[in-house]
Amino acid sequence: MSERTDGGAAGSEAEPSPSARALLREALAGEDAPAVEFDPESVPLPDADVLDRLSPPVRRWWVSEFAAHVGENGGLFTPPQRGAIPRVDEGENCLVAAPTGSGKTLAAFTAVLDDLFARERAGELENAVYCLYVSPLKSLANDIERNLEAPLDGIAAETASGGGPDEDGEADPGVRQAIRHGDTSEADRRAMLEETPHVLNTTPETLAILLDAPRFREKLRAVEYVVVDEIHALAGNKRGTHLSVSLERLTALADGSPTRVGCSATVEPLDEVADFLVGRERVDGAVGDAEGFATRDCEVVDARFGREFDLRLRTPAADLIHTPDSVATDRFYDALRDLIEDHENTLVFANSRSGAERTLRELRERFDYDESDSGCHHGSLGESQRTRIEAGLKAGTLDVVTTSTSLELGIDMPHLDLVVQVGSPKSVAALLQRVGRAGHSPGETVEGRVFALDRDELVECAAMLARAEAGFVDGVSLPEGAADVAAQHVYGMAINGVRPDREIREVLRRAHPYRAFGADAYERLMRYLTGDYEGLTERNVYPKVWRDANDPPDDEHHYDEYPVGETLVGKRGRLARVIYMTNVGTIPDSFGCDVVTRDGEPVGTLDENYLDTLAPGDVFALGGERFAFRYRRGSKVYADRTDERPTVPTWYAERLPLSADLAAEVLAFQGDLLDRLTRDGPPAVRAWLRELPIDGNAVRAITRTYDEQVAYAGAESVSTPSRLVVEEVLDRDAYKRRFHVHATYGRRFNEGLSRLVAAECAARTDAEPTVAVADRGFSLVLPLNRKVDVAGILRDLDPAAVRDDLRAALGGTDLLQRYFRINATRSLMILKRYKGYEKSAAEQQVSAETLLSLAEGLDDFAVIEETYRELLDDRLDAPRIRDVVERIAAGDLAVVDRTVDSPTPLAFGLATLADSDAVLADDESAALRAFHDRVQRAIEDS
């Protein structure tokens, strides 16, 4: 249950306390005081009551540190601080949603530090952990450690001086902090047992390990505060699911229920993420009952839109088809250089690692940038390179840094004043998160520029910026009831000691992702963990736990602390703790697959993520040649050379899919544009678009695209929220029948729907269609003599059968094999590390392929069921596919088919799947020009 506050001025009607005014006057007096544009005697201090909550040393430090910002902040605190500090001080859970640079760290920590210093002054601070800070990145933990040094040292100095002059300027803080993650040395770990940090900065994986560390877990009993940073980066994946159970295990261990504080710059839906943060507590019934829970209270401090954003969309030409590639490229890089030169530090986001590297290379080759003033940062680079770039960003010595996603979160960059996004980031949340890295200080305007380099992305980016200005943020989708994560935690709890089965069920169900984890799901999980299947031990898959009734007192397996007959759970095996500690976590390993021809000739390597997108017959480019994918065995891919055009671009696996919420907004934007076009013509569309933060080239390009679409194929050829369009192109030259399904629902949705449609096409024509998938639809290609009604197939889909049919379509695919490996490893069915040996991802895949056929033959096997659940729900968007199919069946969504001689303008992207990371390749540009020329001739002839 969450309540809302907007982080506005607290106590705005009350007269500011004399201490606040006096402290402000003192901080701004003297020769060394900062120059300000307000009068300390009269500037409003509506949040003085927040300051009054703090102890005198913390008050003095705060005002001395932030007095100069009172005018721009509208008080002593920023909006998120105004809303959060009183909540944390009262011991209330809260979710703080506010932009980067708005003071979220101190919003979360100020009341915590005030409490810890008060205990230290009273001599009540024990050698234990009181506050846990959990972040998705080790670099964030490092940054928080640095950021907390100033308040720790400053408050300690104010405490030592008692408000008078500080003679030596230094004081031992007394309140300790430290970082604990996978790279922490053994010596530092031992030192933490002797001198325990009061504030411990860690990651979700390390927290799960600490909960099973016999000595250190005792240090966690004193925890009273948990701060989860960048919660949006955790809630939507299994790392967040894992953390949610760890927090419930921590709550069960701790002396009281810790206050939980979540922080994020961009997150939605706020109420559900708040529920995810705080979990549930029992209010009725007995421990272990499925019912009787209530979500813990949580205050939502919503200050997301407390900063000014200056966003604008640019494109290098009004005609992206006929403008020569070299001209478009030159214009783009000239504009980028001008932006870099006009700003102190610029961060450029591309949508792939190769795109980030290419952008930096072009900048260095075209202009006078070198290693001293520019750099590239992404996850594939070595740690020393990333650390060097991060240091340069913090110091402000790098004019420009290019990146993919690795700098969305992490270090503070105080000198960064511009973010450039090349191509669509695929969600408003990602755009705001990235652009929000600029203007890091309170009061600064956030400046961001988005460059769209192909026509499909123009509409997407225009809709995205329009919705961002309106305060829209995409929602995060939370995984539900993940059995593989549950398996790790049940194992971890059993390792800590024999306990009642009902207590394990209780801990799981208190975690928000397991609120609907019923008896059947739990029994399925325990059947796997207890090894209640034949054939597993023969494949070296051994039981992890035992579950049995407590024996009578005279029998061998009796536990005095529990009643006779109570169902208990305990660990199996002497190495259980080592296995858990060395295999815990949810981040999957990945590997590159060797590509060879079927006669054994080595060709190169492909990342296995890319292979998820390939079906037999799909064509990909590698080393300047084209190959048709045939099959994969373990870590080897077998392919044949071909002259066919590539059907799946090599950047495909690196790109994030279009968010479901933004896809809906793009579809609505397209519908609005079409209404204006058909009612009032192109001038009305141009006038409407000029109201948006987009340049003149974008206005003209978008208007022209839709004007030509309607002139060529009619208004009903455009998909809208109430219409889905199937476009059939009869390519007699290539003897191909091509279907372009205009479904602007995002790539995850289209990957799932295309599998259903392709399976039915194959059944009706006895030919396997070639499939290409994009965010705004998908294409199916069949021989010209295989006639099939794709629109009819869509109309005939049965909503009730969507899930089963999609599951059947996944059988035998490489996608299933890979996800089974990942889930089998998470479930500890396959051990990555055992007795000193580390199994590579390729070796894990071989093990998975030998186990898959056995697992699929087992009744209701938890690991298989979780693999299909993750594929259907999290990867292929089956619930939303069913919703759309239901709308089609109910007549709420019309399926319209059009037959044309050449692709329509809105199908150009589907027809080419051109790479829009940078400049289009020559053959793609030629194909686009040919398509466009045919459309133009048809319009002129009509």
PDB file of C-alpha atoms in Angstrom, residues 667-858:
ATOM      1  CA  LEU A 667       0.711   3.923 -32.629  1.00  0.00           C
ATOM      2  CA  ALA A 668      -1.525   6.622 -31.123  1.00  0.00           C
ATOM      3  CA  PHE A 669       0.761   9.351 -32.507  1.00  0.00           C
ATOM      4  CA  GLN A 670       0.503   7.730 -35.943  1.00  0.00           C
ATOM      5  CA  GLY A 671      -3.280   7.650 -35.665  1.00  0.00           C
ATOM      6  CA  ASP A 672      -3.424  11.348 -34.725  1.00  0.00           C
ATOM      7  CA  LEU A 673      -1.156  12.250 -37.619  1.00  0.00           C
ATOM      8  CA  LEU A 674      -3.290  10.245 -40.067  1.00  0.00           C
ATOM      9  CA  ASP A 675      -6.469  11.967 -38.868  1.00  0.00           C
ATOM     10  CA  ARG A 676      -4.945  15.397 -39.517  1.00  0.00           C
ATOM     11  CA  LEU A 677      -3.574  14.331 -42.872  1.00  0.00           C
ATOM     12  CA  THR A 678      -6.841  12.891 -44.193  1.00  0.00           C
ATOM     13  CA  ARG A 679      -8.928  15.736 -42.783  1.00  0.00           C
ATOM     14  CA  ASP A 680      -6.815  18.828 -43.481  1.00  0.00           C
ATOM     15  CA  GLY A 681      -3.870  17.735 -45.632  1.00  0.00           C
ATOM     16  CA  PRO A 682      -0.062  17.999 -45.321  1.00  0.00           C
ATOM     17  CA  PRO A 683       0.012  21.685 -44.223  1.00  0.00           C
ATOM     18  CA  ALA A 684      -1.982  20.799 -41.092  1.00  0.00           C
ATOM     19  CA  VAL A 685       0.386  17.944 -40.317  1.00  0.00           C
ATOM     20  CA  ARG A 686       3.416  20.215 -40.671  1.00  0.00           C
ATOM     21  CA  ALA A 687       1.844  22.846 -38.430  1.00  0.00           C
ATOM     22  CA  TRP A 688       1.094  20.219 -35.776  1.00  0.00           C
ATOM     23  CA  LEU A 689       4.602  18.738 -35.920  1.00  0.00           C
ATOM     24  CA  ARG A 690       6.215  22.178 -35.577  1.00  0.00           C
ATOM     25  CA  GLU A 691       4.700  22.404 -32.091  1.00  0.00           C
ATOM     26  CA  LEU A 692       6.949  19.501 -31.088  1.00  0.00           C
ATOM     27  CA  PRO A 693      10.668  19.769 -30.194  1.00  0.00           C
ATOM     28  CA  ILE A 694      11.819  18.559 -33.615  1.00  0.00           C
ATOM     29  CA  ASP A 695      13.742  20.319 -36.375  1.00  0.00           C
ATOM     30  CA  GLY A 696      12.471  21.356 -39.810  1.00  0.00           C
ATOM     31  CA  ASN A 697      14.058  18.391 -41.577  1.00  0.00           C
ATOM     32  CA  ALA A 698      12.171  16.004 -39.301  1.00  0.00           C
ATOM     33  CA  VAL A 699       8.893  17.862 -39.864  1.00  0.00           C
ATOM     34  CA  ARG A 700       9.223  17.650 -43.637  1.00  0.00           C
ATOM     35  CA  ALA A 701      10.438  14.046 -43.685  1.00  0.00           C
ATOM     36  CA  ILE A 702       7.616  12.738 -41.473  1.00  0.00           C
ATOM     37  CA  THR A 703       4.935  14.630 -43.370  1.00  0.00           C
ATOM     38  CA  ARG A 704       6.230  13.432 -46.726  1.00  0.00           C
ATOM     39  CA  THR A 705       6.370   9.791 -45.620  1.00  0.00           C
ATOM     40  CA  TYR A 706       2.730   9.661 -44.568  1.00  0.00           C
ATOM     41  CA  ASP A 707       1.523  11.769 -47.494  1.00  0.00           C
ATOM     42  CA  GLU A 708       3.174   9.312 -49.911  1.00  0.00           C
ATOM     43  CA  GLN A 709       1.870   6.307 -47.941  1.00  0.00           C
ATOM     44  CA  VAL A 710      -1.736   7.473 -48.238  1.00  0.00           C
ATOM     45  CA  ALA A 711      -1.350   8.548 -51.873  1.00  0.00           C
ATOM     46  CA  TYR A 712       0.127   5.148 -52.810  1.00  0.00           C
ATOM     47  CA  ALA A 713      -1.917   2.685 -50.769  1.00  0.00           C
ATOM     48  CA  GLY A 714      -4.745   4.628 -49.101  1.00  0.00           C
ATOM     49  CA  ALA A 715      -5.400   5.720 -45.538  1.00  0.00           C
ATOM     50  CA  GLU A 716      -6.328   2.166 -44.505  1.00  0.00           C
ATOM     51  CA  SER A 717      -2.761   1.045 -45.247  1.00  0.00           C
ATOM     52  CA  VAL A 718      -1.661   2.797 -42.039  1.00  0.00           C
ATOM     53  CA  SER A 719      -1.910   0.907 -38.761  1.00  0.00           C
ATOM     54  CA  THR A 720      -3.609   2.732 -35.903  1.00  0.00           C
ATOM     55  CA  PRO A 721      -4.738   1.748 -32.392  1.00  0.00           C
ATOM     56  CA  SER A 722      -7.866   0.245 -34.004  1.00  0.00           C
ATOM     57  CA  ARG A 723      -6.335  -1.205 -37.162  1.00  0.00           C
ATOM     58  CA  LEU A 724      -3.592  -3.749 -37.979  1.00  0.00           C
ATOM     59  CA  VAL A 725      -2.415  -3.864 -41.597  1.00  0.00           C
ATOM     60  CA  VAL A 726      -1.075  -6.808 -43.608  1.00  0.00           C
ATOM     61  CA  GLU A 727       0.699  -5.734 -46.777  1.00  0.00           C
ATOM     62  CA  GLU A 728       1.326  -8.361 -49.455  1.00  0.00           C
ATOM     63  CA  VAL A 729       3.989  -7.702 -52.095  1.00  0.00           C
ATOM     64  CA  LEU A 730       4.181  -9.995 -55.123  1.00  0.00           C
ATOM     65  CA  ASP A 731       7.862  -9.962 -56.084  1.00  0.00           C
ATOM     66  CA  ARG A 732       7.791 -11.700 -59.454  1.00  0.00           C
ATOM     67  CA  ASP A 733      11.424 -10.904 -60.234  1.00  0.00           C
ATOM     68  CA  ALA A 734      12.612 -12.844 -57.191  1.00  0.00           C
ATOM     69  CA  TYR A 735       9.658 -15.267 -57.356  1.00  0.00           C
ATOM     70  CA  LYS A 736       8.765 -14.400 -53.761  1.00  0.00           C
ATOM     71  CA  ARG A 737       5.547 -13.586 -51.945  1.00  0.00           C
ATOM     72  CA  ARG A 738       6.356 -11.088 -49.190  1.00  0.00           C
ATOM     73  CA  PHE A 739       4.032 -10.182 -46.334  1.00  0.00           C
ATOM     74  CA  HIS A 740       4.748  -7.094 -44.227  1.00  0.00           C
ATOM     75  CA  VAL A 741       2.633  -7.052 -41.063  1.00  0.00           C
ATOM     76  CA  HIS A 742       2.437  -3.484 -39.728  1.00  0.00           C
ATOM     77  CA  ALA A 743       2.195  -4.183 -35.995  1.00  0.00           C
ATOM     78  CA  THR A 744       3.652  -1.354 -33.913  1.00  0.00           C
ATOM     79  CA  TYR A 745       3.742  -3.297 -30.668  1.00  0.00           C
ATOM     80  CA  GLY A 746       7.492  -3.735 -30.141  1.00  0.00           C
ATOM     81  CA  ARG A 747       9.966  -6.427 -31.090  1.00  0.00           C
ATOM     82  CA  ARG A 748       9.197  -8.777 -28.212  1.00  0.00           C
ATOM     83  CA  PHE A 749       5.536  -8.867 -29.176  1.00  0.00           C
ATOM     84  CA  ASN A 750       6.306  -9.250 -32.876  1.00  0.00           C
ATOM     85  CA  GLU A 751       8.804 -12.034 -32.275  1.00  0.00           C
ATOM     86  CA  GLY A 752       6.094 -13.992 -30.498  1.00  0.00           C
ATOM     87  CA  LEU A 753       3.260 -13.203 -32.913  1.00  0.00           C
ATOM     88  CA  SER A 754       5.428 -13.917 -35.950  1.00  0.00           C
ATOM     89  CA  ARG A 755       6.196 -17.393 -34.593  1.00  0.00           C
ATOM     90  CA  LEU A 756       2.471 -18.146 -34.336  1.00  0.00           C
ATOM     91  CA  VAL A 757       1.729 -16.849 -37.827  1.00  0.00           C
ATOM     92  CA  ALA A 758       4.787 -18.535 -39.366  1.00  0.00           C
ATOM     93  CA  ALA A 759       3.824 -21.900 -37.850  1.00  0.00           C
ATOM     94  CA  GLU A 760       0.342 -21.639 -39.343  1.00  0.00           C
ATOM     95  CA  CYS A 761       1.755 -20.531 -42.711  1.00  0.00           C
ATOM     96  CA  ALA A 762       4.036 -23.560 -42.738  1.00  0.00           C
ATOM     97  CA  ALA A 763       1.124 -25.866 -41.886  1.00  0.00           C
ATOM     98  CA  ARG A 764      -1.025 -24.430 -44.694  1.00  0.00           C
ATOM     99  CA  THR A 765       1.614 -24.219 -47.438  1.00  0.00           C
ATOM    100  CA  ASP A 766       4.049 -27.009 -46.562  1.00  0.00           C
ATOM    101  CA  ALA A 767       6.829 -24.416 -46.819  1.00  0.00           C
ATOM    102  CA  GLU A 768       8.825 -22.759 -44.027  1.00  0.00           C
ATOM    103  CA  PRO A 769       8.560 -18.972 -44.364  1.00  0.00           C
ATOM    104  CA  THR A 770      11.574 -16.760 -43.808  1.00  0.00           C
ATOM    105  CA  VAL A 771      10.810 -14.386 -40.937  1.00  0.00           C
ATOM    106  CA  ALA A 772      12.286 -10.969 -40.154  1.00  0.00           C
ATOM    107  CA  VAL A 773      11.176  -9.100 -37.042  1.00  0.00           C
ATOM    108  CA  ALA A 774      11.324  -5.424 -36.102  1.00  0.00           C
ATOM    109  CA  ASP A 775       9.732  -3.135 -33.527  1.00  0.00           C
ATOM    110  CA  ARG A 776       7.070  -1.899 -35.924  1.00  0.00           C
ATOM    111  CA  GLY A 777       6.095  -5.233 -37.447  1.00  0.00           C
ATOM    112  CA  PHE A 778       7.410  -8.368 -39.069  1.00  0.00           C
ATOM    113  CA  SER A 779       7.862  -9.834 -42.541  1.00  0.00           C
ATOM    114  CA  LEU A 780       7.165 -13.319 -43.853  1.00  0.00           C
ATOM    115  CA  VAL A 781       8.584 -14.517 -47.170  1.00  0.00           C
ATOM    116  CA  LEU A 782       7.315 -17.549 -49.109  1.00  0.00           C
ATOM    117  CA  PRO A 783       7.775 -18.786 -52.659  1.00  0.00           C
ATOM    118  CA  LEU A 784       5.426 -17.011 -55.060  1.00  0.00           C
ATOM    119  CA  ASN A 785       3.514 -20.214 -55.728  1.00  0.00           C
ATOM    120  CA  ARG A 786       2.628 -20.666 -52.047  1.00  0.00           C
ATOM    121  CA  LYS A 787      -0.513 -18.605 -51.624  1.00  0.00           C
ATOM    122  CA  VAL A 788      -1.697 -18.023 -48.069  1.00  0.00           C
ATOM    123  CA  ASP A 789      -4.050 -15.595 -46.351  1.00  0.00           C
ATOM    124  CA  VAL A 790      -1.930 -14.043 -43.581  1.00  0.00           C
ATOM    125  CA  ALA A 791      -4.666 -11.575 -42.635  1.00  0.00           C
ATOM    126  CA  GLY A 792      -7.065 -14.511 -42.343  1.00  0.00           C
ATOM    127  CA  ILE A 793      -4.609 -16.358 -40.114  1.00  0.00           C
ATOM    128  CA  LEU A 794      -4.495 -13.356 -37.782  1.00  0.00           C
ATOM    129  CA  ARG A 795      -8.278 -13.151 -37.704  1.00  0.00           C
ATOM    130  CA  ASP A 796      -8.566 -16.873 -36.963  1.00  0.00           C
ATOM    131  CA  LEU A 797      -6.111 -17.018 -34.056  1.00  0.00           C
ATOM    132  CA  ASP A 798      -7.722 -18.370 -30.896  1.00  0.00           C
ATOM    133  CA  PRO A 799      -6.964 -16.219 -27.812  1.00  0.00           C
ATOM    134  CA  ALA A 800      -7.316 -19.222 -25.504  1.00  0.00           C
ATOM    135  CA  ALA A 801      -4.744 -21.185 -27.535  1.00  0.00           C
ATOM    136  CA  VAL A 802      -2.102 -18.461 -27.846  1.00  0.00           C
ATOM    137  CA  ARG A 803       0.017 -19.663 -24.947  1.00  0.00           C
ATOM    138  CA  ASP A 804      -0.083 -23.364 -25.864  1.00  0.00           C
ATOM    139  CA  ASP A 805       0.500 -22.685 -29.559  1.00  0.00           C
ATOM    140  CA  LEU A 806       3.434 -20.408 -28.860  1.00  0.00           C
ATOM    141  CA  ARG A 807       4.907 -22.967 -26.486  1.00  0.00           C
ATOM    142  CA  ALA A 808       4.600 -25.608 -29.195  1.00  0.00           C
ATOM    143  CA  ALA A 809       6.274 -23.286 -31.713  1.00  0.00           C
ATOM    144  CA  LEU A 810       9.295 -22.980 -29.387  1.00  0.00           C
ATOM    145  CA  GLY A 811       9.956 -26.722 -29.311  1.00  0.00           C
ATOM    146  CA  GLY A 812      13.367 -27.679 -30.645  1.00  0.00           C
ATOM    147  CA  THR A 813      14.519 -24.094 -31.157  1.00  0.00           C
ATOM    148  CA  ASP A 814      17.926 -22.725 -30.243  1.00  0.00           C
ATOM    149  CA  LEU A 815      16.085 -20.121 -28.199  1.00  0.00           C
ATOM    150  CA  LEU A 816      14.606 -22.859 -26.005  1.00  0.00           C
ATOM    151  CA  GLN A 817      17.958 -24.581 -25.640  1.00  0.00           C
ATOM    152  CA  ARG A 818      19.691 -21.399 -24.547  1.00  0.00           C
ATOM    153  CA  TYR A 819      17.033 -20.370 -22.058  1.00  0.00           C
ATOM    154  CA  PHE A 820      16.939 -23.877 -20.629  1.00  0.00           C
ATOM    155  CA  ARG A 821      20.690 -23.655 -20.048  1.00  0.00           C
ATOM    156  CA  ILE A 822      20.314 -20.291 -18.315  1.00  0.00           C
ATOM    157  CA  ASN A 823      17.480 -21.486 -16.081  1.00  0.00           C
ATOM    158  CA  ALA A 824      19.103 -24.849 -15.357  1.00  0.00           C
ATOM    159  CA  THR A 825      22.217 -22.999 -14.241  1.00  0.00           C
ATOM    160  CA  ARG A 826      20.229 -20.558 -12.096  1.00  0.00           C
ATOM    161  CA  SER A 827      18.339 -23.514 -10.598  1.00  0.00           C
ATOM    162  CA  LEU A 828      21.679 -25.188  -9.754  1.00  0.00           C
ATOM    163  CA  MET A 829      20.771 -28.128 -11.974  1.00  0.00           C
ATOM    164  CA  ILE A 830      23.983 -27.292 -13.854  1.00  0.00           C
ATOM    165  CA  LEU A 831      26.790 -25.997 -11.648  1.00  0.00           C
ATOM    166  CA  LYS A 832      29.021 -23.285 -13.074  1.00  0.00           C
ATOM    167  CA  ARG A 833      31.596 -23.865 -10.360  1.00  0.00           C
ATOM    168  CA  TYR A 834      32.259 -27.097  -8.534  1.00  0.00           C
ATOM    169  CA  LYS A 835      35.312 -28.340  -6.621  1.00  0.00           C
ATOM    170  CA  GLY A 836      37.555 -25.662  -8.071  1.00  0.00           C
ATOM    171  CA  TYR A 837      36.515 -26.153 -11.703  1.00  0.00           C
ATOM    172  CA  GLU A 838      34.666 -23.427 -13.560  1.00  0.00           C
ATOM    173  CA  LYS A 839      32.478 -24.586 -16.417  1.00  0.00           C
ATOM    174  CA  SER A 840      32.405 -22.180 -19.336  1.00  0.00           C
ATOM    175  CA  ALA A 841      29.138 -21.021 -20.888  1.00  0.00           C
ATOM    176  CA  ALA A 842      29.839 -23.235 -23.896  1.00  0.00           C
ATOM    177  CA  GLU A 843      30.327 -26.234 -21.613  1.00  0.00           C
ATOM    178  CA  GLN A 844      27.140 -25.313 -19.750  1.00  0.00           C
ATOM    179  CA  GLN A 845      25.317 -25.327 -23.090  1.00  0.00           C
ATOM    180  CA  VAL A 846      26.581 -28.814 -23.919  1.00  0.00           C
ATOM    181  CA  SER A 847      25.414 -30.029 -20.495  1.00  0.00           C
ATOM    182  CA  ALA A 848      22.039 -28.359 -21.016  1.00  0.00           C
ATOM    183  CA  GLU A 849      21.518 -29.998 -24.385  1.00  0.00           C
ATOM    184  CA  THR A 850      22.161 -33.444 -22.868  1.00  0.00           C
ATOM    185  CA  LEU A 851      19.662 -32.718 -20.070  1.00  0.00           C
ATOM    186  CA  LEU A 852      16.916 -31.030 -22.084  1.00  0.00           C
ATOM    187  CA  SER A 853      15.317 -34.142 -23.554  1.00  0.00           C
ATOM    188  CA  LEU A 854      15.257 -35.789 -20.103  1.00  0.00           C
ATOM    189  CA  ALA A 855      13.820 -32.677 -18.471  1.00  0.00           C
ATOM    190  CA  GLU A 856      11.068 -32.302 -21.078  1.00  0.00           C
ATOM    191  CA  GLY A 857       9.985 -35.860 -20.383  1.00  0.00           C
ATOM    192  CA  LEU A 858       9.590 -35.285 -16.633  1.00  0.00           C
TER     193      LEU A 858
END
